[in-house]
mmCIF file of C-alpha atoms in Angstrom:
data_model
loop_
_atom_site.group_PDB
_atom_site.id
_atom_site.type_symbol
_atom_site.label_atom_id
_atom_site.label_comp_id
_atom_site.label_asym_id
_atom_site.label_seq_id
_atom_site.Cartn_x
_atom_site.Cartn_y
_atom_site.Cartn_z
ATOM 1 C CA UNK A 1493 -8.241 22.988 9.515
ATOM 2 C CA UNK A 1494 -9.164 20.230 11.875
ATOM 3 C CA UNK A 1495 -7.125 18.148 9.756
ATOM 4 C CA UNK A 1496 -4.121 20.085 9.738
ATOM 5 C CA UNK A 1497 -4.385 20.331 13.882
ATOM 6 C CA UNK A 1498 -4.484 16.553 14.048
ATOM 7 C CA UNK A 1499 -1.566 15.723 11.429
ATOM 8 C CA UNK A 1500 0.022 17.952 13.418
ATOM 9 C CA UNK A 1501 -0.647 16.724 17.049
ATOM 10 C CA UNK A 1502 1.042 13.403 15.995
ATOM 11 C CA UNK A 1503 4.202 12.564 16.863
ATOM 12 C CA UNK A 1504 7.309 13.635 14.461
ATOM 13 C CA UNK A 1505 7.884 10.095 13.119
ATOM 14 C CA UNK A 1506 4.254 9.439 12.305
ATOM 15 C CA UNK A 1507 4.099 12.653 10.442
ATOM 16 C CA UNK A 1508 7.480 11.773 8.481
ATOM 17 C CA UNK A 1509 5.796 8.334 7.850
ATOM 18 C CA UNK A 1510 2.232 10.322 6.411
ATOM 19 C CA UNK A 1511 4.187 12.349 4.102
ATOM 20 C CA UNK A 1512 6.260 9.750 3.035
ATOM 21 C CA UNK A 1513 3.371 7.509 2.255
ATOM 22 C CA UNK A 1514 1.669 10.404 0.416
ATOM 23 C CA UNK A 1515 4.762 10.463 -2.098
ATOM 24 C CA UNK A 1516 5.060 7.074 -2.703
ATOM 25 C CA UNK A 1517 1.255 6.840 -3.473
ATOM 26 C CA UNK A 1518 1.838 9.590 -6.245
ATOM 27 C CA UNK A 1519 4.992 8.481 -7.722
ATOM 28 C CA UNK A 1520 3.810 4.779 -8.040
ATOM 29 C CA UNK A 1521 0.397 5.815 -9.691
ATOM 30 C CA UNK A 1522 2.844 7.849 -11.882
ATOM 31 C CA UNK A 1523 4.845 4.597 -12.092
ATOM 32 C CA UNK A 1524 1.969 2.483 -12.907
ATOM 33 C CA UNK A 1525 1.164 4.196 -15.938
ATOM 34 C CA UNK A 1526 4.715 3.909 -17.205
ATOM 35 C CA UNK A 1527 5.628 0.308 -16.674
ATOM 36 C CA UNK A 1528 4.542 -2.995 -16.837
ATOM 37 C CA UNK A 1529 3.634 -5.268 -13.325
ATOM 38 C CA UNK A 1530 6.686 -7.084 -12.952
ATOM 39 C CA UNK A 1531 9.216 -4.583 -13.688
ATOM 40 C CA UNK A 1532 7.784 -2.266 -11.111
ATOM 41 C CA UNK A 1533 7.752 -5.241 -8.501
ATOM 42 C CA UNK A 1534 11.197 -5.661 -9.528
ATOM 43 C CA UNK A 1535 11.631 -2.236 -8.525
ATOM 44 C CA UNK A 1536 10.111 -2.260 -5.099
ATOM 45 C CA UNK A 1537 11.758 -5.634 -4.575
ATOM 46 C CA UNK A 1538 15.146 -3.273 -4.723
ATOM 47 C CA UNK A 1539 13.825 -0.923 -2.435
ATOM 48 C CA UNK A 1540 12.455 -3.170 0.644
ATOM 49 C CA UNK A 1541 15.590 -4.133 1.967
ATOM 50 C CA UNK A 1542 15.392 -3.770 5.729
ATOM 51 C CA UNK A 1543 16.435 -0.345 7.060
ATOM 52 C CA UNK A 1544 20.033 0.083 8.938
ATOM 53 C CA UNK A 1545 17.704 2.305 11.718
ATOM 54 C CA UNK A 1546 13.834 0.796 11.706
ATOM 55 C CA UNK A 1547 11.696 3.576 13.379
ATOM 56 C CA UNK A 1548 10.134 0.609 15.313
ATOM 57 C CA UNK A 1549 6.147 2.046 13.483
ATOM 58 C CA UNK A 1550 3.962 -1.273 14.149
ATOM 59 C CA UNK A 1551 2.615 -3.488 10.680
ATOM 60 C CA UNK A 1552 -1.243 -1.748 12.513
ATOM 61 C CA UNK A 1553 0.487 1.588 12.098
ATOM 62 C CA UNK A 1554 1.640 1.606 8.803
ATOM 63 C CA UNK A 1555 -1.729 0.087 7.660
ATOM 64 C CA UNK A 1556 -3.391 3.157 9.270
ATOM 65 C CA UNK A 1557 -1.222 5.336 7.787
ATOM 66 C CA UNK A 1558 -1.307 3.660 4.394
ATOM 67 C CA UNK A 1559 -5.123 3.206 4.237
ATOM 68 C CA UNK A 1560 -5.869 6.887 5.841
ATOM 69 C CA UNK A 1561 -3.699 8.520 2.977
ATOM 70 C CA UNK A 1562 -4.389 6.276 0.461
ATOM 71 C CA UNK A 1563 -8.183 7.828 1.393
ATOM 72 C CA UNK A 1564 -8.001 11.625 1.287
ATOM 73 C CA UNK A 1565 -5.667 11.388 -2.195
ATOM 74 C CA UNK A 1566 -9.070 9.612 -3.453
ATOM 75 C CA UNK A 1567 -8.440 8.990 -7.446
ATOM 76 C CA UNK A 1568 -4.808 9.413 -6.934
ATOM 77 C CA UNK A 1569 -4.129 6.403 -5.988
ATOM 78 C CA UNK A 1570 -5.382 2.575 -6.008
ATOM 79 C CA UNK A 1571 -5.974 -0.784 -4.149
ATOM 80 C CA UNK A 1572 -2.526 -2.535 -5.818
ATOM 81 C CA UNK A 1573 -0.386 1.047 -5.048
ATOM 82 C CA UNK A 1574 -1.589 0.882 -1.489
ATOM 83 C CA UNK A 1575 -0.443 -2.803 -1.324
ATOM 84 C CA UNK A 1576 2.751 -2.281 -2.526
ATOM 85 C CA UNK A 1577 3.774 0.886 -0.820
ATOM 86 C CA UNK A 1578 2.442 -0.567 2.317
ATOM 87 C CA UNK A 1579 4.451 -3.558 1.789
ATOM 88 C CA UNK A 1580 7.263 -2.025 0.902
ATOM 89 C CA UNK A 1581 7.140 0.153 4.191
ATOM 90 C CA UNK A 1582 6.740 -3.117 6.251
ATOM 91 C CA UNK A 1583 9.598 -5.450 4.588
ATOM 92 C CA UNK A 1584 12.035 -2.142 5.629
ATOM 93 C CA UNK A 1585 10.721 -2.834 9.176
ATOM 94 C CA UNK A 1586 11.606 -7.091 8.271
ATOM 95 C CA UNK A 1587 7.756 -7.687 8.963
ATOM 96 C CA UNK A 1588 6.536 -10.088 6.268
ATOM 97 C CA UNK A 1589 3.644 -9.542 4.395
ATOM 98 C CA UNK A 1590 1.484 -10.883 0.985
ATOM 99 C CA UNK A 1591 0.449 -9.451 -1.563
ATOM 100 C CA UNK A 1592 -2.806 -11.457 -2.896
ATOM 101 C CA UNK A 1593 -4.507 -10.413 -5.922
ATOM 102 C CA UNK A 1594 -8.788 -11.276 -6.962
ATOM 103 C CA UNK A 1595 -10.791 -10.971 -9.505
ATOM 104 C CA UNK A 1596 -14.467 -10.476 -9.364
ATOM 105 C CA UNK A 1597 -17.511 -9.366 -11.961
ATOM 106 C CA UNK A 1598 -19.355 -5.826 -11.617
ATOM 107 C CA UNK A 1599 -22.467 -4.949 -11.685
ATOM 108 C CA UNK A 1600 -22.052 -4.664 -15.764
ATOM 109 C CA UNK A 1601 -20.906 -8.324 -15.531
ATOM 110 C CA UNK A 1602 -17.156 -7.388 -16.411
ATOM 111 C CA UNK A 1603 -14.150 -8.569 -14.362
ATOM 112 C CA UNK A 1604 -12.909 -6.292 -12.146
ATOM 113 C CA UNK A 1605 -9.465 -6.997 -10.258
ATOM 114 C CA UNK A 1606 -8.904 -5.832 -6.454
ATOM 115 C CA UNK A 1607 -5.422 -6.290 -4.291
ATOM 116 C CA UNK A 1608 -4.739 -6.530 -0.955
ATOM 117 C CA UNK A 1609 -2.115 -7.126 1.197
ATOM 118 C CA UNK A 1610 -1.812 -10.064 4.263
ATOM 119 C CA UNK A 1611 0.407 -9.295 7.394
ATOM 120 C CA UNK A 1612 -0.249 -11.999 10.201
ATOM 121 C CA UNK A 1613 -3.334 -13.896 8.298
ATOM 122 C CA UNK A 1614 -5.076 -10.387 8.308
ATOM 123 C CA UNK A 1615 -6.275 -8.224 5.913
ATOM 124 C CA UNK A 1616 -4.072 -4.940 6.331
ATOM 125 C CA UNK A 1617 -4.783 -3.240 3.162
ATOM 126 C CA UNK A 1618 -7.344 -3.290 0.670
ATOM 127 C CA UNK A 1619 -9.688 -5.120 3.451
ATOM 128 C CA UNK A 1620 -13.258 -3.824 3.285
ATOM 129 C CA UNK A 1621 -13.252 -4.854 -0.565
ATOM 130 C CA UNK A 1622 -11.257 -8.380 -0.608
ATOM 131 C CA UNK A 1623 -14.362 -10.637 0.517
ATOM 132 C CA UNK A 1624 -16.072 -9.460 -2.697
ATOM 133 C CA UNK A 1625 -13.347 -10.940 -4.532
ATOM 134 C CA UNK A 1626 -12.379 -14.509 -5.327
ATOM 135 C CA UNK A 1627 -8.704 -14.976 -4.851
ATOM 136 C CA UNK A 1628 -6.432 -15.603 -7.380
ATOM 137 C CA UNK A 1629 -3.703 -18.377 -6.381
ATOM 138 C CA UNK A 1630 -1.051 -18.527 -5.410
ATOM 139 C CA UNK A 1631 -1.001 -15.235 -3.087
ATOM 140 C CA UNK A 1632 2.080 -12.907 -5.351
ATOM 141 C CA UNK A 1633 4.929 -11.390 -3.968
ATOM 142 C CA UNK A 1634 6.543 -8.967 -6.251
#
């Protein structure tokens, strides 16, 4: 309930954004199980062409957004989803951004594979997990 009061005490534009984000988490989980990397980076590639009418949301707002979705939809979604929605949502807005992809080994000495996404030489998306990872190079932009 508490929840619900606070999603809706923001303003109309950041709830638009929440909902949005919460669809395009779904749909590219969805779309993650049905295609291959690059044709699904072609894909958003088609879709982050800047916006006619930016809402003017901040690269720190959308990150919020992205990461505080991309946490109560748990299993739902992953690290390289949240990257790419979140980039996709900032290349609308014509703020650049990197997608950087690392690899890593577990505790069952397998590799394990993390993204995250870069926006002004910070960490945006994916951040609290990226230092455990050694980066792969160069930094990929689908």
């Amino acid at each position: 309930m508490r929840l619900l009061r606070r999603f809706l005490g923001l303003p109309g534009v950041e709830r638009r954004l929440l909902l949005k984000i919460a669809i395009l988490l779904v749909v590219t989980r969805l779309a993650m199980y049905l295609m291959r990397y690059p044709r699904l980076a072609r894909r958003f590639d088609r879709w982050s062409r800047p916006a006619r009418n930016p809402d003017g949301l901040s690269a720190e707002r959308i990150a919020w957004a992205v990461n505080a979705v991309g946490l109560r939809l748990g299993p739902l979604t992953t690290c390289l989803g949240m990257a790419l929605v979140a980039r996709l949502l900032l290349a609308r807005r014509s703020i650049a951004s990197a997608l950087h992809f690392g690899v890593a080994r577990d505790a069952k000495d397998s590799f394990t594979a993390h993204a995250w996404l870069v926006c002004d030489g910070r960490v945006i998306v994916g951040r609290s997990e990226s230092r455990n990872f050694t980066p792969l190079s160069p930094p990929k932009r689908p």
